[in-house]
C-alpha cells in the first residue's frame, strides 16, 4: 500500500519547513527524496517515522508498517559491540546471520569489539547493517553513505540494494548516482 | 586505541607512607599519648582490639546498619529519580523534601529521630537520609542526560522498554550513579558513626568512640578511627567493583 501525504505543514517558530506538502510514495519501490540542504528532508522523514509531529496535514498508509532507518548520525550504543548493536534492534536474528552479514561488509574480525573503538566508516557500516537486518516494511535512508570511501561505499550499496529488494525505501541523498545504483524510480522534490 | 587515562585521584603507597612518617614524628615531638598517639601505638591497639569478639561484634553491628541504610537509599533514590523523570509532578513534589534533607544538619536529624525510634536503628535511618538525596539527584541528572538520539533510534526499531532500560539507560546513567555511590559511601560512614556517637547504641563503633572520649583513651579513639577508614575504603572499592561487574554482565546480549 502506498504512503500518501496530504497538505502537510510544519514550522519551527517563524521558520516554515513544510508548506502544504503533498506526495505519494509507492510501495515496494525506492523513492528519492531530494531538496537543497535545510529544506526539510530530514524533518519529513522524522514526521513519517513518528519522531516529530506535523502542525497539520494527513499521512496515510503507514499504519501497521514496521520501520527501519539509517539516520544521518550513526546512533549506535558505544558500550556495545557491532554484533550487540544489531542484536539490540533485532533480537530475533540468529547469531550466525549477524556474523555473516558483518563479514560481508568487512567487519568479521571486529564483530565483538566495542563500537567505541571503531572508525567513522566502520560505525557507518554497522548502522546500515542494523537497519537492513531489522524486520521492516519501510526503510528510511537519510544520507546513509556519508563518510564511506568509494570502495566501501560500492560494497555497502550493493548490500543495501540486495537486502532492500521489494521493500519500500525512502532515500535522502545529494548524490544522484547513489539513487541510480539503488534503483530509485520515483523522485520527490521538496 | 587511545591510552587509558590514569586516575588522577588514585592514592599512592608512597604518599600514605610519608603521611605515616609525619604522624609518627609529630607524635614523638609531642610525646604525650593522650594528645596524639603514634601510628605504631594506634595499630598495636587496633591489633589488640581485633583479637576480641566485641571488636567484630561492633563492626558487624555498625556495618550492617550503615550499609543497610546505604543500599535502601540507593534503591529508593533510583526509584524516585525514575518517577521524577517520568512525572514532572513527582519531581516538583520531591524537590522541597530533597532540599530540606540536604540542608538539615545531621545532628538535628539524629536528635529528632532519637525521639521517634530507638538508638539501635538510628544509623540505618541517618545513612539512608544522607545518601538518598545524593543518589536521587545523580540518577535524575543521568536520566536527563540520556542520549535522545539513541532513544529515538530505539523508538523506530521498536526496542522493548526492558531492553531500552538495560542497554541504553543503564549504561548512560551508570557514571552518574557510580559517582553518587562514591561520594555517598564516605558520607554515610561519617554520618552513621556520628549518629552512633550521639545515640550510643550498644555494641556499635559509635559506642566505642564515645567510650574512648569519656575515658580519654586516645589509642582506642585512633584505632577505631582507622577501623572506620578501612571499612569505608574496602566497602567502597568492593561495591564499585561488584557494580562494574554487574553492569558488564547486564549489558551482555
Short mmCIF file of C-alpha atoms in Angstrom, two decimals:
data_model
loop_
_atom_site.label_atom_id
_atom_site.label_comp_id
_atom_site.label_asym_id
_atom_site.label_seq_id
_atom_site.Cartn_x
_atom_site.Cartn_y
_atom_site.Cartn_z
CA UNK A 1 0.00 0.00 0.00
CA UNK A 2 1.39 3.39 -0.96
CA UNK A 3 2.06 6.12 1.56
CA UNK A 4 0.09 9.29 0.87
CA UNK A 5 0.98 12.68 2.28
CA UNK A 6 -1.67 15.40 2.09
CA UNK A 7 -1.36 19.11 2.88
CA UNK A 8 1.48 18.74 5.36
CA UNK A 9 2.58 21.84 7.29
CA UNK A 10 5.47 22.09 9.69
CA UNK A 11 7.14 25.16 11.18
CA UNK A 12 9.83 25.68 13.76
CA UNK A 13 8.97 29.06 15.25
CA UNK A 14 8.96 31.58 12.40
CA UNK A 15 10.69 29.20 10.02
CA UNK A 16 8.31 27.18 7.82
CA UNK A 17 9.87 23.91 6.73
CA UNK A 18 6.96 22.14 5.06
CA UNK A 19 4.31 24.27 3.44
CA UNK A 20 1.29 22.39 2.09
CA UNK A 21 3.44 19.45 1.08
CA UNK A 22 1.78 16.62 -0.87
CA UNK A 23 3.31 13.40 -2.12
CA UNK A 24 2.70 9.78 -2.85
CA UNK A 25 5.32 7.15 -2.02
CA UNK A 26 4.81 3.90 -3.91
CA UNK A 27 5.05 0.61 -2.04
CA UNK A 28 7.91 -1.78 -2.75
CA UNK A 29 9.99 0.81 -4.60
CA UNK A 30 12.93 3.09 -3.90
CA UNK A 31 11.86 6.74 -3.77
CA UNK A 32 14.41 9.50 -3.85
CA UNK A 33 13.66 12.50 -1.66
CA UNK A 34 15.62 15.47 -2.85
CA UNK A 35 15.96 19.16 -1.96
CA UNK A 36 18.68 21.65 -1.12
CA UNK A 37 20.09 21.49 2.41
CA UNK A 38 17.82 22.81 5.14
CA UNK A 39 14.63 22.47 3.11
CA UNK A 40 13.01 19.85 5.34
CA UNK A 41 14.04 16.42 4.04
CA UNK A 42 15.05 15.16 7.46
CA UNK A 43 12.02 16.81 9.06
CA UNK A 44 9.74 14.99 6.63
CA UNK A 45 11.45 11.68 7.41
CA UNK A 46 11.11 12.38 11.14
CA UNK A 47 7.40 13.05 10.70
CA UNK A 48 6.97 9.84 8.71
CA UNK A 49 8.83 7.90 11.40
CA UNK A 50 6.65 9.40 14.14
CA UNK A 51 9.53 11.25 15.79
CA UNK A 52 8.10 14.67 15.00
CA UNK A 53 4.51 15.91 14.81
CA UNK A 54 3.29 17.86 11.83
CA UNK A 55 1.43 21.10 12.54
CA UNK A 56 -1.33 19.94 10.24
CA UNK A 57 -1.95 17.58 7.33
CA UNK A 58 -2.56 13.90 6.85
CA UNK A 59 -0.40 10.87 6.26
CA UNK A 60 -2.00 7.56 5.35
CA UNK A 61 -0.60 4.15 4.52
CA UNK A 62 1.93 3.98 7.34
CA UNK A 63 -0.40 2.26 9.81
CA UNK A 64 0.99 -1.07 10.95
CA UNK A 65 4.14 -0.78 8.86
CA UNK A 66 7.35 -1.84 10.57
CA UNK A 67 10.02 0.79 10.12
CA UNK A 68 13.77 0.74 9.87
CA UNK A 69 16.18 3.61 9.47
CA UNK A 70 19.71 4.76 8.80
CA UNK A 71 19.89 8.17 10.43
CA UNK A 72 22.33 10.85 9.34
CA UNK A 73 24.15 10.08 12.59
CA UNK A 74 25.18 6.51 13.42
CA UNK A 75 23.19 6.36 16.67
CA UNK A 76 24.96 3.27 17.94
CA UNK A 77 25.41 2.26 21.57
CA UNK A 78 29.09 2.95 22.13
CA UNK A 79 29.38 0.49 25.02
CA UNK A 80 28.08 -2.42 22.93
CA UNK A 81 29.79 -4.36 20.16
CA UNK A 82 28.80 -4.22 16.49
CA UNK A 83 27.11 -7.60 16.94
CA UNK A 84 25.20 -6.45 20.03
CA UNK A 85 24.06 -3.21 18.39
CA UNK A 86 22.45 -5.21 15.60
CA UNK A 87 21.04 -7.78 18.03
CA UNK A 88 19.56 -4.97 20.15
CA UNK A 89 17.43 -3.79 17.23
CA UNK A 90 16.66 -7.32 16.01
CA UNK A 91 16.68 -9.79 18.90
CA UNK A 92 15.02 -12.44 16.75
CA UNK A 93 18.02 -12.70 14.40
CA UNK A 94 20.24 -15.75 14.59
CA UNK A 95 23.80 -15.02 15.72
CA UNK A 96 25.31 -16.67 12.63
CA UNK A 97 23.23 -14.44 10.39
CA UNK A 98 24.55 -11.28 12.07
CA UNK A 99 28.15 -12.53 11.93
CA UNK A 100 27.77 -13.44 8.28
CA UNK A 101 26.32 -10.01 7.44
CA UNK A 102 29.15 -8.25 9.29
CA UNK A 103 31.70 -10.37 7.44
CA UNK A 104 30.13 -9.39 4.13
CA UNK A 105 30.90 -5.71 4.78
CA UNK A 106 34.42 -6.43 6.03
CA UNK A 107 33.76 -6.36 9.77
CA UNK A 108 34.14 -10.07 10.61
CA UNK A 109 37.07 -9.67 12.96
CA UNK A 110 35.55 -6.66 14.71
CA UNK A 111 32.10 -8.17 15.29
CA UNK A 112 32.55 -8.42 19.05
CA UNK A 113 34.70 -5.33 19.63
CA UNK A 114 33.10 -2.32 21.29
CA UNK A 115 31.80 0.29 18.86
CA UNK A 116 33.76 2.98 20.73
CA UNK A 117 36.92 1.55 19.12
CA UNK A 118 35.51 1.75 15.57
CA UNK A 119 36.41 4.33 12.94
CA UNK A 120 33.68 6.53 11.43
CA UNK A 121 33.39 4.34 8.32
CA UNK A 122 33.13 1.15 10.36
CA UNK A 123 30.40 2.64 12.53
CA UNK A 124 28.51 3.68 9.43
CA UNK A 125 28.58 0.15 8.08
CA UNK A 126 27.21 -1.19 11.36
CA UNK A 127 24.43 1.43 11.37
CA UNK A 128 23.47 0.45 7.82
CA UNK A 129 23.53 -3.27 8.62
CA UNK A 130 21.40 -2.72 11.71
CA UNK A 131 18.75 -1.11 9.54
CA UNK A 132 18.95 -3.72 6.79
CA UNK A 133 18.78 -6.73 9.10
CA UNK A 134 15.82 -5.40 11.07
CA UNK A 135 12.35 -6.73 10.34
CA UNK A 136 10.80 -3.87 8.34
CA UNK A 137 8.27 -2.91 5.70
CA UNK A 138 9.56 0.59 5.08
CA UNK A 139 13.17 1.74 5.20
CA UNK A 140 14.28 5.35 5.67
CA UNK A 141 17.79 6.17 4.48
CA UNK A 142 18.93 9.67 5.44
CA UNK A 143 22.22 10.26 3.64
CA UNK A 144 23.25 6.72 4.50
CA UNK A 145 26.60 6.52 2.72
CA UNK A 146 28.07 9.71 4.12
CA UNK A 147 31.66 9.21 5.23
CA UNK A 148 32.31 5.96 3.38
CA UNK A 149 35.24 5.67 0.97
CA UNK A 150 34.48 4.77 -2.65
CA UNK A 151 35.36 1.09 -2.33
CA UNK A 152 33.38 0.51 0.86
CA UNK A 153 30.50 2.59 -0.48
CA UNK A 154 30.21 0.34 -3.54
CA UNK A 155 30.30 -2.77 -1.34
CA UNK A 156 27.70 -1.43 1.09
CA UNK A 157 25.43 -0.08 -1.65
CA UNK A 158 25.22 -3.44 -3.34
CA UNK A 159 24.36 -4.96 0.05
CA UNK A 160 21.64 -2.33 0.59
CA UNK A 161 20.20 -2.95 -2.87
CA UNK A 162 20.11 -6.69 -2.35
CA UNK A 163 18.67 -6.63 1.16
CA UNK A 164 16.00 -4.00 0.47
CA UNK A 165 14.66 -5.69 -2.66
CA UNK A 166 10.88 -5.38 -2.85
CA UNK A 167 10.65 -3.13 0.24
CA UNK A 168 9.50 0.47 0.37
CA UNK A 169 12.61 2.63 0.64
CA UNK A 170 12.82 6.41 1.03
CA UNK A 171 16.29 7.65 0.22
CA UNK A 172 17.61 11.09 1.04
CA UNK A 173 20.84 11.90 -0.74
CA UNK A 174 22.58 14.70 -2.61
CA UNK A 175 24.34 12.20 -4.86
CA UNK A 176 22.22 11.17 -7.89
CA UNK A 177 24.44 8.15 -8.61
CA UNK A 178 23.51 6.63 -5.24
CA UNK A 179 19.83 6.88 -6.20
CA UNK A 180 20.59 5.38 -9.59
CA UNK A 181 22.54 2.43 -8.19
CA UNK A 182 19.84 1.68 -5.64
CA UNK A 183 17.28 1.80 -8.44
CA UNK A 184 15.24 4.78 -7.32
CA UNK A 185 12.29 5.01 -9.67
CA UNK A 186 10.44 7.91 -8.12
CA UNK A 187 11.71 11.29 -7.06
CA UNK A 188 10.02 13.68 -4.68
CA UNK A 189 11.26 17.24 -4.64
CA UNK A 190 10.65 19.41 -1.64
CA UNK B 1 43.23 2.73 20.54
CA UNK B 2 43.60 5.68 22.94
CA UNK B 3 45.71 5.17 26.06
CA UNK B 4 43.68 4.69 29.21
CA UNK B 5 43.89 7.80 31.40
CA UNK B 6 45.50 7.28 34.77
CA UNK B 7 43.03 8.09 37.54
CA UNK B 8 44.14 11.40 38.99
CA UNK B 9 42.80 10.74 42.49
CA UNK B 10 44.43 7.33 42.95
CA UNK B 11 46.18 7.01 46.30
CA UNK B 12 49.86 6.11 46.10
CA UNK B 13 51.53 3.91 48.70
CA UNK B 14 54.49 6.29 48.99
CA UNK B 15 52.18 9.21 49.85
CA UNK B 16 50.49 7.17 52.59
CA UNK B 17 53.94 6.17 53.91
CA UNK B 18 55.10 9.80 54.03
CA UNK B 19 51.97 10.82 55.95
CA UNK B 20 52.51 7.98 58.44
CA UNK B 21 56.09 9.15 58.95
CA UNK B 22 54.88 12.74 59.52
CA UNK B 23 52.32 11.43 62.02
CA UNK B 24 55.00 9.39 63.82
CA UNK B 25 57.34 12.40 64.00
CA UNK B 26 54.57 14.65 65.35
CA UNK B 27 53.66 12.05 67.98
CA UNK B 28 57.34 11.77 69.03
CA UNK B 29 57.69 15.56 69.28
CA UNK B 30 54.50 15.93 71.37
CA UNK B 31 55.43 12.88 73.43
CA UNK B 32 52.04 12.51 75.12
CA UNK B 33 49.76 9.63 74.13
CA UNK B 34 46.73 11.39 75.49
CA UNK B 35 47.12 14.20 72.93
CA UNK B 36 48.43 12.29 69.94
CA UNK B 37 49.28 8.62 69.73
CA UNK B 38 51.84 7.41 67.24
CA UNK B 39 50.73 5.26 64.32
CA UNK B 40 52.64 2.36 65.83
CA UNK B 41 50.65 2.63 69.09
CA UNK B 42 47.38 3.05 67.20
CA UNK B 43 47.99 -0.05 65.07
CA UNK B 44 49.17 -2.00 68.12
CA UNK B 45 45.92 -1.13 69.86
CA UNK B 46 44.00 -2.00 66.72
CA UNK B 47 45.64 -5.42 66.68
CA UNK B 48 44.76 -5.96 70.34
CA UNK B 49 41.17 -4.98 69.68
CA UNK B 50 40.99 -7.26 66.65
CA UNK B 51 41.70 -10.22 68.92
CA UNK B 52 38.48 -9.64 70.87
CA UNK B 53 34.98 -10.77 69.97
CA UNK B 54 33.45 -7.41 70.92
CA UNK B 55 35.52 -5.70 68.23
CA UNK B 56 33.99 -7.80 65.46
CA UNK B 57 30.55 -7.57 67.03
CA UNK B 58 30.76 -3.76 66.99
CA UNK B 59 31.95 -3.74 63.39
CA UNK B 60 29.16 -6.11 62.30
CA UNK B 61 26.55 -4.03 64.14
CA UNK B 62 27.57 -0.73 62.53
CA UNK B 63 28.41 -2.21 59.13
CA UNK B 64 25.04 -3.92 58.72
CA UNK B 65 23.10 -0.83 59.71
CA UNK B 66 25.09 1.80 57.84
CA UNK B 67 25.36 -0.30 54.67
CA UNK B 68 21.71 -1.32 55.03
CA UNK B 69 20.76 2.36 55.06
CA UNK B 70 23.02 3.00 52.08
CA UNK B 71 21.54 0.17 49.99
CA UNK B 72 17.98 1.14 50.89
CA UNK B 73 18.74 4.75 49.89
CA UNK B 74 20.21 3.55 46.57
CA UNK B 75 17.05 1.59 45.80
CA UNK B 76 14.76 4.43 46.85
CA UNK B 77 16.90 7.06 45.09
CA UNK B 78 16.82 5.17 41.78
CA UNK B 79 13.06 4.54 42.01
CA UNK B 80 12.24 8.14 42.92
CA UNK B 81 14.58 9.52 40.23
CA UNK B 82 12.88 7.32 37.62
CA UNK B 83 9.45 8.50 38.76
CA UNK B 84 10.62 12.13 38.76
CA UNK B 85 11.97 11.79 35.23
CA UNK B 86 8.67 10.31 34.08
CA UNK B 87 6.25 12.52 36.01
CA UNK B 88 7.00 16.23 36.45
CA UNK B 89 4.63 16.43 39.45
CA UNK B 90 6.65 13.83 41.34
CA UNK B 91 9.81 15.88 40.73
CA UNK B 92 8.10 19.06 41.89
CA UNK B 93 6.65 17.26 44.93
CA UNK B 94 10.02 15.81 45.94
CA UNK B 95 12.12 18.95 45.33
CA UNK B 96 11.40 20.63 48.73
CA UNK B 97 11.87 17.32 50.58
CA UNK B 98 15.25 16.61 48.98
CA UNK B 99 16.40 20.18 49.53
CA UNK B 100 15.42 20.02 53.20
CA UNK B 101 17.10 16.65 53.74
CA UNK B 102 20.27 18.00 52.13
CA UNK B 103 20.28 21.19 54.22
CA UNK B 104 19.32 19.87 57.68
CA UNK B 105 22.39 19.15 59.84
CA UNK B 106 23.00 15.51 60.76
CA UNK B 107 22.88 16.37 64.48
CA UNK B 108 19.33 17.77 64.13
CA UNK B 109 18.20 14.60 62.37
CA UNK B 110 19.83 12.42 65.00
CA UNK B 111 18.12 14.17 67.89
CA UNK B 112 14.77 14.21 66.13
CA UNK B 113 14.98 10.55 65.14
CA UNK B 114 16.05 9.55 68.64
CA UNK B 115 12.70 10.93 69.83
CA UNK B 116 10.88 8.65 67.41
CA UNK B 117 12.90 5.43 67.29
CA UNK B 118 15.35 3.53 69.48
CA UNK B 119 19.05 4.24 69.09
CA UNK B 120 19.60 0.66 67.81
CA UNK B 121 18.39 1.51 64.32
CA UNK B 122 19.42 5.14 64.30
CA UNK B 123 22.39 4.72 61.95
CA UNK B 124 20.22 2.98 59.31
CA UNK B 125 17.91 5.98 59.12
CA UNK B 126 20.71 8.53 59.21
CA UNK B 127 22.76 6.88 56.49
CA UNK B 128 19.56 6.47 54.44
CA UNK B 129 18.75 10.18 54.76
CA UNK B 130 22.28 11.28 53.90
CA UNK B 131 22.60 9.02 50.86
CA UNK B 132 19.09 9.42 49.41
CA UNK B 133 19.39 12.99 48.02
CA UNK B 134 22.82 12.30 46.52
CA UNK B 135 21.69 9.16 44.67
CA UNK B 136 18.36 10.73 43.70
CA UNK B 137 20.00 13.85 42.23
CA UNK B 138 22.73 11.97 40.41
CA UNK B 139 20.41 9.37 38.88
CA UNK B 140 17.92 12.06 37.88
CA UNK B 141 20.71 14.02 36.18
CA UNK B 142 21.83 10.81 34.48
CA UNK B 143 18.35 10.14 33.11
CA UNK B 144 18.08 13.74 31.91
CA UNK B 145 21.39 13.48 30.08
CA UNK B 146 20.47 10.25 28.26
CA UNK B 147 21.19 10.46 24.55
CA UNK B 148 17.90 11.48 22.90
CA UNK B 149 19.13 10.23 19.54
CA UNK B 150 19.55 6.73 20.90
CA UNK B 151 16.08 6.85 22.41
CA UNK B 152 14.66 7.87 19.01
CA UNK B 153 16.56 5.00 17.40
CA UNK B 154 15.01 2.64 19.98
CA UNK B 155 11.57 4.01 19.17
CA UNK B 156 11.90 3.44 15.42
CA UNK B 157 13.29 -0.08 15.90
CA UNK B 158 10.52 -0.87 18.43
CA UNK B 159 13.03 -1.87 21.12
CA UNK B 160 11.11 -3.08 24.18
CA UNK B 161 11.12 -0.90 27.33
CA UNK B 162 13.06 -3.52 29.30
CA UNK B 163 15.79 -3.75 26.66
CA UNK B 164 15.85 0.05 26.42
CA UNK B 165 16.44 0.31 30.17
CA UNK B 166 19.03 -2.48 30.13
CA UNK B 167 21.10 -1.47 27.14
CA UNK B 168 20.56 2.28 26.71
CA UNK B 169 19.54 3.87 30.01
CA UNK B 170 21.70 1.90 32.42
CA UNK B 171 24.97 2.45 30.58
CA UNK B 172 24.29 6.19 30.34
CA UNK B 173 23.13 6.61 33.93
CA UNK B 174 25.89 4.44 35.36
CA UNK B 175 28.66 7.11 35.51
CA UNK B 176 26.29 9.38 37.45
CA UNK B 177 25.18 6.58 39.79
CA UNK B 178 28.76 5.43 40.30
CA UNK B 179 29.88 8.95 41.22
CA UNK B 180 26.91 9.28 43.57
CA UNK B 181 27.79 6.00 45.30
CA UNK B 182 31.42 7.01 45.64
CA UNK B 183 30.50 10.31 47.32
CA UNK B 184 27.71 8.95 49.48
CA UNK B 185 29.60 5.90 50.76
CA UNK B 186 32.07 8.18 52.51
CA UNK B 187 29.25 10.41 53.74
CA UNK B 188 27.14 7.55 55.10
CA UNK B 189 30.01 6.24 57.20
CA UNK B 190 30.80 9.67 58.61
CA UNK B 191 27.18 10.47 59.41
CA UNK B 192 26.28 6.93 60.54
CA UNK B 193 29.10 6.78 63.07
CA UNK B 194 28.43 10.37 64.19
CA UNK B 195 24.83 9.34 64.84
CA UNK B 196 26.01 6.35 66.85
CA UNK B 197 28.26 8.59 68.95
CA UNK B 198 25.23 10.71 69.82
CA UNK B 199 22.72 7.86 70.19
CA UNK B 200 25.23 5.38 71.71
CA UNK B 201 23.56 2.15 70.59
CA UNK B 202 25.02 -0.84 72.41
CA UNK B 203 27.89 -2.71 70.70
CA UNK B 204 28.37 -0.16 67.95
CA UNK B 205 31.50 1.54 66.63
CA UNK B 206 29.98 4.82 67.82
CA UNK B 207 29.70 3.50 71.38
CA UNK B 208 33.39 2.56 71.33
CA UNK B 209 34.33 6.04 70.09
CA UNK B 210 32.15 7.58 72.80
CA UNK B 211 33.81 5.44 75.49
CA UNK B 212 37.25 6.40 74.17
CA UNK B 213 36.28 10.05 74.55
CA UNK B 214 34.84 9.61 78.07
CA UNK B 215 37.90 7.71 79.35
CA UNK B 216 40.37 9.87 77.38
CA UNK B 217 41.55 6.66 75.73
CA UNK B 218 43.27 8.21 72.72
CA UNK B 219 44.84 4.97 71.39
CA UNK B 220 41.33 3.44 71.25
CA UNK B 221 39.99 6.55 69.53
CA UNK B 222 42.68 6.36 66.86
CA UNK B 223 42.33 2.58 66.48
CA UNK B 224 38.57 2.85 65.94
CA UNK B 225 39.05 5.74 63.55
CA UNK B 226 41.46 3.63 61.50
CA UNK B 227 38.84 0.86 61.51
CA UNK B 228 36.19 3.22 60.14
CA UNK B 229 38.52 4.47 57.40
CA UNK B 230 39.47 0.92 56.42
CA UNK B 231 35.90 -0.42 56.36
CA UNK B 232 34.71 2.60 54.41
CA UNK B 233 37.50 2.24 51.83
CA UNK B 234 37.20 -1.54 51.49
CA UNK B 235 33.43 -1.40 51.12
CA UNK B 236 33.62 1.40 48.55
CA UNK B 237 36.15 -0.49 46.43
CA UNK B 238 34.19 -3.74 46.73
CA UNK B 239 30.87 -2.11 45.95
CA UNK B 240 32.17 -0.25 42.89
CA UNK B 241 33.93 -3.42 41.67
CA UNK B 242 30.77 -5.50 42.02
CA UNK B 243 28.71 -2.74 40.42
CA UNK B 244 31.01 -2.61 37.38
CA UNK B 245 31.00 -6.41 37.06
CA UNK B 246 27.23 -6.49 37.39
CA UNK B 247 26.79 -3.87 34.68
CA UNK B 248 29.18 -5.68 32.35
CA UNK B 249 27.10 -8.83 32.82
CA UNK B 250 23.84 -6.99 32.35
CA UNK B 251 24.96 -5.35 29.12
CA UNK B 252 25.91 -8.65 27.53
CA UNK B 253 23.46 -9.50 24.75
#
